[in-house]
Amino acid sequence: MSHQAQLTVCEWFYDACILFNAANSFKFHDYSFKFQVMVDTIASIGPSFKMSSYHQMRIYESKRQTECGATGLKIDTVFFSSFIILKLSLSIKFPYKERFLVPPLIVTSRTKFSALSMMEAHESVTTKGSKHNLDKHFDEDYKDQAKLLREFCNMSTVDKAWIFNSCNGTGSWAMFYLSQTNLLANKRTKYILSSYISKEESHSLTFQCTPFPFELVDVSTVVPSPSGSKLLIVRNGQNGSAVRLEIWSSSHMQKDIHIPVSVHGPLYTDGWFEGISWSNDEQFIAYVAEAPSSLKPMFSNFGIKEGPLDEKNINSWKGQGDWEEEWGESYSGKGKPSLFVVNIDSGDAQAVEGIPESLSVGQVVWAPLSPDDGQQTLVFVGWSDINVPHRVARKLGIKYCYNRPCSLYAVRAPAFESKEPHSKDEGRESTLVINLTGDTPSAYFPCFTPDGRFLLFLSAKSAVESGAHCATNSLHRMNWSSTGKPDLANIIDLVGAFSVSATLEGLRYKRRVPVVMHADVGSFPGLYCDSIIAKPWLSDGSTLILSSVWGSTEVLISVDVLSGKLSRISPHNSDSSWNLLAVDGGSILAVSSNPVSPPQIKYGCFLDRKENETSLEWDWQDISFPQLANSEKVKSMLSLLQFSILKIDVPDLLGNLTTGAKQPFEAIFIHSNSQDSSNKGEKESGLSPLIVVIHGGPHSVTLASYSKSLAFLASLGFSLLLVNYRGSLGFGEEALQSLPGKIGSQDVKDVLKAIDHVVNKGHADPSKIFVLGGSHGGFLTSHLIGQEPDKFVAAAVRNPVCNIASMVGTTDIPDWCYFEAYGSKGKNLYTEAPSVEHLEVFYKISPISYVSKVKSPVLFLLGAQDLRVPVSNGIQFARALKEKGVKVKIIMFPNDIHPIERPQSDFESFLNIGVWFKNHCS
C-alpha cells in the first residue's frame, strides 16, 4: 500500500469514528456523498478488500435508503462498529505513529462509541504486534481511578422520608425513599425502607429497620396519604402507554387505575411543577400532568387526510403542526403542566375546568373543606405564558430560575358525584378561578396550617423585581376563614423581602421582619429556602420547620407563623449542612453531612424550656442507618481528610461598596490531615496540589455538605477550595446584588483573593493550582486562565459560558445575559434582538475576549442537549484554544442537558477530571 493510500485510510477511519459517535443524535443529509467517497477510497486499497466489502456496503446502503430515504439516512451504529471498524482495523496496517488509535472498546461495544476513546483517538497509533491500548501510564491511572470512583458511587442517598403514628400509639413508623446509582442501567435505582421508632421517657429512642428494602421498579414517585394508611405509587407510561396510579394499603393493592393518553400524559415529578396531593378524606387525589398533545395534521398522497387519525396507516403520515413554546431546559418535549383530579373509588380522572389556557400549573394542595356547602377547593401555583415583566409572549427557561412571576390560585375541585348539568350561573361560579395573591409577583409552595386557619407560601419577590434568577426569599401568611374561603384582605409577610407596607386592591401586606440586606457575623442572613415538605408542623400547629441556606451551610429553622419569630434549631456549633426530612409532633427527622463526612440520619427532640429561658433547645441523636454506609476503603480515605470554612476579607479600595458587599465572603477548604504539620519545612514539602472549585449561577452556593464527586477528587491527593464569591446565596441581599453588572471582574477577583488567602497561609503551593467549574463556574474558570495565564496548571469546565454574545441568541434564558452584564438596568434593556452595542458589551465581559492569553490545558465536558448554555459556546472556545496551540480535550455527552447528571455521564465526567488533573500534576 502506498504512503498516500495509508494516510487517506487513516483520515477516513478517524472520520468514521466521529460520525459513529454522533450517529445516535444527528442525521447526515450529505451522507450519500460521504459514503461514496469513503467506499471508493477503501476499495482502491486492494482487490480482496474491494470485492467483498464494496458489495456488502452497497447492499446495505440500498437497504437503508429504501427504509429511511436517502436525504434522511441515519448512520447505523451497529453497521459502523461491525463493518468499518473491524474491516479497517483487522485488514489494514497503520505504521504511522501519532495518528490515531483503534481502542478495544470500539470492537467490543455493540452500539456506542466511547466519548473518551474518540477524543483520545488522535493521540497515538498501534503498530504491528502491539495492543490497541491507551498509553500505559494513562491506562493504569484510568483503571485505578475508575475503580475508586465506583466505590464512591455505591452509597445510597435519602431523597425523602415520612413519619406516621403506629397502630398501638406507643411509637411511630418512618418510611425512607432512597436511591442509589446504577451505572450499568444508567439510572438511579429507587427503593423504600421502613423503620419503627420507639421512644422512651428519658428521650432515648430506638430505630428498628426492616431487614431489607424493596425496589421500586419503573416507579416515578410515591406519595403516602395524610393518615399513612394508603400509598400512591405512580408509574408514568413509557412510549405513549397509559399512566398507572396504584393505591396500596398495608397489606395489598386496593386499586390499579389506568389513565389513557387521551386524558393526559405522564405526571410531573420534577419537584417544581410537581404537585400530587391527597384530599383530607383520602377519596381523591389532585395532581399535575402533561396535557394531551394538540392534534397534528395527517397527510396522504391525496393531500390532507380526513377522518380519525390512524398513525399505523402506511398510506398516511402525521405532520408537525404549529410549534409551541416550552419551558426550556429539562422541559423539552413535555406537554403543558395541567391540573387533574382522580376519584379513587371509580377510577375516573378529570381535568379541572376553568383554568385559563395561558397558565401552566403546579404544586397543588387541597384547601380545608367548606362547612357551608361541602365543596372542596384546590389551591395551586400558576405561571403565565405571557411573561409580562419582560414584555414578551414567550416562555423563558424556568429550571433554576425563581425570577419567573407566579401566583396562587383557588378553584373548585370537580364534583364527580354530580351528573346533572349546572345552570349557567352555577357553572360559572363553580369554575371560577380566583387569584389569591393579587399583584404579588411571586407565590409558590402553598401550605395550610393543621387547623386550616392560615395559608402559608414562599415568594421570590426580590428575584422577580431585581431580575436575579435566585435571591432572598420571603414567607407569607394568608388568613383562611372558617367558611373555607380565603381572606384576601389580610396577607402578612412573616419573613422576607418587602421593604414597605403596601395596599393593593384590598390586600394588605405588613412587614413583620426587617429585610436582611446585610447580616452581622453569625446572624440570620435572610431566607434561602426552595421548598416546604408536605407536613412541616410541630405539634403546636403554629411552628413551621424549614431548611435554609445560612452562609456556606444549610441549617434548620423554625418560624412561629403567629408572631413571625424565627429560630435556628440545628446546632449553632455545627459546620455541617442539615436538610429536613420529616416532622413528627415535637420531633424532627433530618440528615446531616459535611464535605468529609457522608450523610448521617439525625433525630431531634424538643426539650422543655427551663424557667426564664427563651431559646428553643433541641437534643439531636445519631441514628444508625447501615444503608448509608460507605465501603471500608472510602471510610479510610475520608478519615484522612478535614475541612474548614474560611472567611475572606474584601478590600474596599474605592470606598463605594455597600455594607453587605464589604463583608467577608466564604470558602470551604478541604485538605489532608497531614498538612496540619507544625513544621514549616515539612509542611511546604508536603503540600497537596489544589483544585479551586467554582459553583455556577452565579446566584447559587456550594454548601458544606457531602459530595461523592468532590470527595473522590480529594481522595486522589488534591486539596479543594470551594469558593462562595460575593453574589452567592446565604449572605444577605446586598452581597448578592453587588455582583450583577460586574461579572468577569468582581467574581474573578474574589476567587483570586481566596486562592491568595490559602497560599499566604501556607496551605497551598502556588505552582500546583488547578481550577474547575461548570456553567457560570465554567465562565469564571475560563476567565481565570485568561486573566491569569501563568497561575493555573490545568483547567476543566462543564458546559461553560464562554461567549455571552453568542449565547444570548440561543439560550433559554436570554434575560440572564442582560441582567448579569448590565446589572439592575439589564431587566429593562432585555430584548430578543440585541443591538450591536449590547453584543459588544457581552463580548467584552466574556472569556472569549481573553482567549489569546490562555496557556493552561483545558478539559471540556459538554452536554449536547443543553438549552441553558448551548454546546456551541464551549465548542467555539475549545476550537479557538486549539487554533492558538493550547492543549484541549473535549468529551461530548450526546444525551445530556446542562447538569450532565445522568449516572454514566456524571461518572465519566469526574473520572476524566481526576485523570486530567493527575496527569498534569507533574
mmCIF file with all atom_site columns, C-alpha atoms in Angstrom, residues 787-870:
data_model
loop_
_atom_site.group_PDB
_atom_site.id
_atom_site.type_symbol
_atom_site.label_atom_id
_atom_site.label_alt_id
_atom_site.label_comp_id
_atom_site.label_asym_id
_atom_site.label_entity_id
_atom_site.label_seq_id
_atom_site.pdbx_PDB_ins_code
_atom_site.Cartn_x
_atom_site.Cartn_y
_atom_site.Cartn_z
_atom_site.occupancy
_atom_site.B_iso_or_equiv
_atom_site.pdbx_formal_charge
_atom_site.auth_seq_id
_atom_site.auth_comp_id
_atom_site.auth_asym_id
_atom_site.auth_atom_id
_atom_site.pdbx_PDB_model_num
ATOM 1  C CA . GLN A 1 787 ? -6.729  36.815 33.007 1.00 0.00 ? 787 GLN A CA 1
ATOM 2  C CA . GLU A 1 788 ? -4.039  34.902 34.975 1.00 0.00 ? 788 GLU A CA 1
ATOM 3  C CA . PRO A 1 789 ? -2.453  32.678 32.298 1.00 0.00 ? 789 PRO A CA 1
ATOM 4  C CA . ASP A 1 790 ? 0.539   31.628 34.438 1.00 0.00 ? 790 ASP A CA 1
ATOM 5  C CA . LYS A 1 791 ? -1.350  30.780 37.610 1.00 0.00 ? 791 LYS A CA 1
ATOM 6  C CA . PHE A 1 792 ? -3.096  27.505 36.761 1.00 0.00 ? 792 PHE A CA 1
ATOM 7  C CA . VAL A 1 793 ? -1.541  24.193 35.764 1.00 0.00 ? 793 VAL A CA 1
ATOM 8  C CA . ALA A 1 794 ? -4.710  22.937 34.040 1.00 0.00 ? 794 ALA A CA 1
ATOM 9  C CA . ALA A 1 795 ? -8.458  23.552 33.980 1.00 0.00 ? 795 ALA A CA 1
ATOM 10 C CA . ALA A 1 796 ? -11.691 21.624 33.493 1.00 0.00 ? 796 ALA A CA 1
ATOM 11 C CA . VAL A 1 797 ? -15.050 23.116 32.547 1.00 0.00 ? 797 VAL A CA 1
ATOM 12 C CA . ARG A 1 798 ? -18.551 21.645 32.387 1.00 0.00 ? 798 ARG A CA 1
ATOM 13 C CA . ASN A 1 799 ? -20.924 23.369 29.946 1.00 0.00 ? 799 ASN A CA 1
ATOM 14 C CA . PRO A 1 800 ? -19.154 26.716 30.420 1.00 0.00 ? 800 PRO A CA 1
ATOM 15 C CA . VAL A 1 801 ? -20.423 30.161 29.478 1.00 0.00 ? 801 VAL A CA 1
ATOM 16 C CA . CYS A 1 802 ? -17.621 31.343 27.178 1.00 0.00 ? 802 CYS A CA 1
ATOM 17 C CA . ASN A 1 803 ? -19.246 33.891 24.863 1.00 0.00 ? 803 ASN A CA 1
ATOM 18 C CA . ILE A 1 804 ? -22.364 35.711 26.079 1.00 0.00 ? 804 ILE A CA 1
ATOM 19 C CA . ALA A 1 805 ? -22.613 37.497 22.724 1.00 0.00 ? 805 ALA A CA 1
ATOM 20 C CA . SER A 1 806 ? -23.400 34.204 21.003 1.00 0.00 ? 806 SER A CA 1
ATOM 21 C CA . MET A 1 807 ? -25.246 32.685 23.970 1.00 0.00 ? 807 MET A CA 1
ATOM 22 C CA . VAL A 1 808 ? -27.877 35.455 24.157 1.00 0.00 ? 808 VAL A CA 1
ATOM 23 C CA . GLY A 1 809 ? -29.483 34.383 20.885 1.00 0.00 ? 809 GLY A CA 1
ATOM 24 C CA . THR A 1 810 ? -29.561 30.654 21.606 1.00 0.00 ? 810 THR A CA 1
ATOM 25 C CA . THR A 1 811 ? -30.104 30.175 25.355 1.00 0.00 ? 811 THR A CA 1
ATOM 26 C CA . ASP A 1 812 ? -33.479 29.619 27.027 1.00 0.00 ? 812 ASP A CA 1
ATOM 27 C CA . ILE A 1 813 ? -32.673 32.481 29.461 1.00 0.00 ? 813 ILE A CA 1
ATOM 28 C CA . PRO A 1 814 ? -31.551 35.474 27.372 1.00 0.00 ? 814 PRO A CA 1
ATOM 29 C CA . ASP A 1 815 ? -32.727 37.768 30.193 1.00 0.00 ? 815 ASP A CA 1
ATOM 30 C CA . TRP A 1 816 ? -29.902 36.316 32.340 1.00 0.00 ? 816 TRP A CA 1
ATOM 31 C CA . CYS A 1 817 ? -27.361 37.668 29.847 1.00 0.00 ? 817 CYS A CA 1
ATOM 32 C CA . TYR A 1 818 ? -28.730 41.186 30.172 1.00 0.00 ? 818 TYR A CA 1
ATOM 33 C CA . PHE A 1 819 ? -29.130 41.201 33.946 1.00 0.00 ? 819 PHE A CA 1
ATOM 34 C CA . GLU A 1 820 ? -25.690 39.809 34.741 1.00 0.00 ? 820 GLU A CA 1
ATOM 35 C CA . ALA A 1 821 ? -23.987 42.022 32.150 1.00 0.00 ? 821 ALA A CA 1
ATOM 36 C CA . TYR A 1 822 ? -25.773 45.295 32.925 1.00 0.00 ? 822 TYR A CA 1
ATOM 37 C CA . GLY A 1 823 ? -26.981 44.826 36.488 1.00 0.00 ? 823 GLY A CA 1
ATOM 38 C CA . SER A 1 824 ? -30.376 46.161 37.583 1.00 0.00 ? 824 SER A CA 1
ATOM 39 C CA . LYS A 1 825 ? -30.913 48.162 34.394 1.00 0.00 ? 825 LYS A CA 1
ATOM 40 C CA . GLY A 1 826 ? -30.455 44.997 32.317 1.00 0.00 ? 826 GLY A CA 1
ATOM 41 C CA . LYS A 1 827 ? -34.014 43.927 33.090 1.00 0.00 ? 827 LYS A CA 1
ATOM 42 C CA . ASN A 1 828 ? -35.376 46.859 31.091 1.00 0.00 ? 828 ASN A CA 1
ATOM 43 C CA . LEU A 1 829 ? -32.755 46.567 28.341 1.00 0.00 ? 829 LEU A CA 1
ATOM 44 C CA . TYR A 1 830 ? -33.570 42.929 27.608 1.00 0.00 ? 830 TYR A CA 1
ATOM 45 C CA . THR A 1 831 ? -34.712 42.314 24.049 1.00 0.00 ? 831 THR A CA 1
ATOM 46 C CA . GLU A 1 832 ? -34.886 39.372 21.648 1.00 0.00 ? 832 GLU A CA 1
ATOM 47 C CA . ALA A 1 833 ? -32.953 41.468 19.104 1.00 0.00 ? 833 ALA A CA 1
ATOM 48 C CA . PRO A 1 834 ? -29.722 42.661 20.791 1.00 0.00 ? 834 PRO A CA 1
ATOM 49 C CA . SER A 1 835 ? -28.137 45.772 19.365 1.00 0.00 ? 835 SER A CA 1
ATOM 50 C CA . VAL A 1 836 ? -24.539 45.954 18.205 1.00 0.00 ? 836 VAL A CA 1
ATOM 51 C CA . GLU A 1 837 ? -23.727 47.870 21.394 1.00 0.00 ? 837 GLU A CA 1
ATOM 52 C CA . HIS A 1 838 ? -25.263 45.112 23.523 1.00 0.00 ? 838 HIS A CA 1
ATOM 53 C CA . LEU A 1 839 ? -23.322 42.417 21.711 1.00 0.00 ? 839 LEU A CA 1
ATOM 54 C CA . GLU A 1 840 ? -20.111 44.380 22.156 1.00 0.00 ? 840 GLU A CA 1
ATOM 55 C CA . VAL A 1 841 ? -20.672 44.570 25.928 1.00 0.00 ? 841 VAL A CA 1
ATOM 56 C CA . PHE A 1 842 ? -21.468 40.847 26.066 1.00 0.00 ? 842 PHE A CA 1
ATOM 57 C CA . TYR A 1 843 ? -18.290 40.002 24.173 1.00 0.00 ? 843 TYR A CA 1
ATOM 58 C CA . LYS A 1 844 ? -16.028 42.198 26.296 1.00 0.00 ? 844 LYS A CA 1
ATOM 59 C CA . ILE A 1 845 ? -17.136 40.619 29.570 1.00 0.00 ? 845 ILE A CA 1
ATOM 60 C CA . SER A 1 846 ? -16.833 37.078 28.190 1.00 0.00 ? 846 SER A CA 1
ATOM 61 C CA . PRO A 1 847 ? -13.840 34.712 28.482 1.00 0.00 ? 847 PRO A CA 1
ATOM 62 C CA . ILE A 1 848 ? -13.587 34.616 24.680 1.00 0.00 ? 848 ILE A CA 1
ATOM 63 C CA . SER A 1 849 ? -12.084 38.117 24.827 1.00 0.00 ? 849 SER A CA 1
ATOM 64 C CA . TYR A 1 850 ? -9.086  36.660 26.741 1.00 0.00 ? 850 TYR A CA 1
ATOM 65 C CA . VAL A 1 851 ? -8.665  33.524 24.649 1.00 0.00 ? 851 VAL A CA 1
ATOM 66 C CA . SER A 1 852 ? -5.357  34.657 23.122 1.00 0.00 ? 852 SER A CA 1
ATOM 67 C CA . LYS A 1 853 ? -3.718  34.724 26.561 1.00 0.00 ? 853 LYS A CA 1
ATOM 68 C CA . VAL A 1 854 ? -4.687  31.213 27.707 1.00 0.00 ? 854 VAL A CA 1
ATOM 69 C CA . LYS A 1 855 ? -1.846  28.725 28.223 1.00 0.00 ? 855 LYS A CA 1
ATOM 70 C CA . SER A 1 856 ? -3.319  26.094 30.554 1.00 0.00 ? 856 SER A CA 1
ATOM 71 C CA . PRO A 1 857 ? -4.554  22.778 29.102 1.00 0.00 ? 857 PRO A CA 1
ATOM 72 C CA . VAL A 1 858 ? -8.363  22.644 29.270 1.00 0.00 ? 858 VAL A CA 1
ATOM 73 C CA . LEU A 1 859 ? -10.740 19.692 29.531 1.00 0.00 ? 859 LEU A CA 1
ATOM 74 C CA . PHE A 1 860 ? -14.238 20.411 28.166 1.00 0.00 ? 860 PHE A CA 1
ATOM 75 C CA . LEU A 1 861 ? -17.226 18.322 29.309 1.00 0.00 ? 861 LEU A CA 1
ATOM 76 C CA . LEU A 1 862 ? -20.270 19.214 27.227 1.00 0.00 ? 862 LEU A CA 1
ATOM 77 C CA . GLY A 1 863 ? -23.903 18.132 27.141 1.00 0.00 ? 863 GLY A CA 1
ATOM 78 C CA . ALA A 1 864 ? -25.140 18.116 23.549 1.00 0.00 ? 864 ALA A CA 1
ATOM 79 C CA . GLN A 1 865 ? -28.779 18.718 24.583 1.00 0.00 ? 865 GLN A CA 1
ATOM 80 C CA . ASP A 1 866 ? -28.025 21.715 26.810 1.00 0.00 ? 866 ASP A CA 1
ATOM 81 C CA . LEU A 1 867 ? -30.558 24.507 26.263 1.00 0.00 ? 867 LEU A CA 1
ATOM 82 C CA . ARG A 1 868 ? -29.212 26.721 29.045 1.00 0.00 ? 868 ARG A CA 1
ATOM 83 C CA . VAL A 1 869 ? -25.660 27.140 27.724 1.00 0.00 ? 869 VAL A CA 1
ATOM 84 C CA . PRO A 1 870 ? -25.835 25.643 24.232 1.00 0.00 ? 870 PRO A CA 1
#
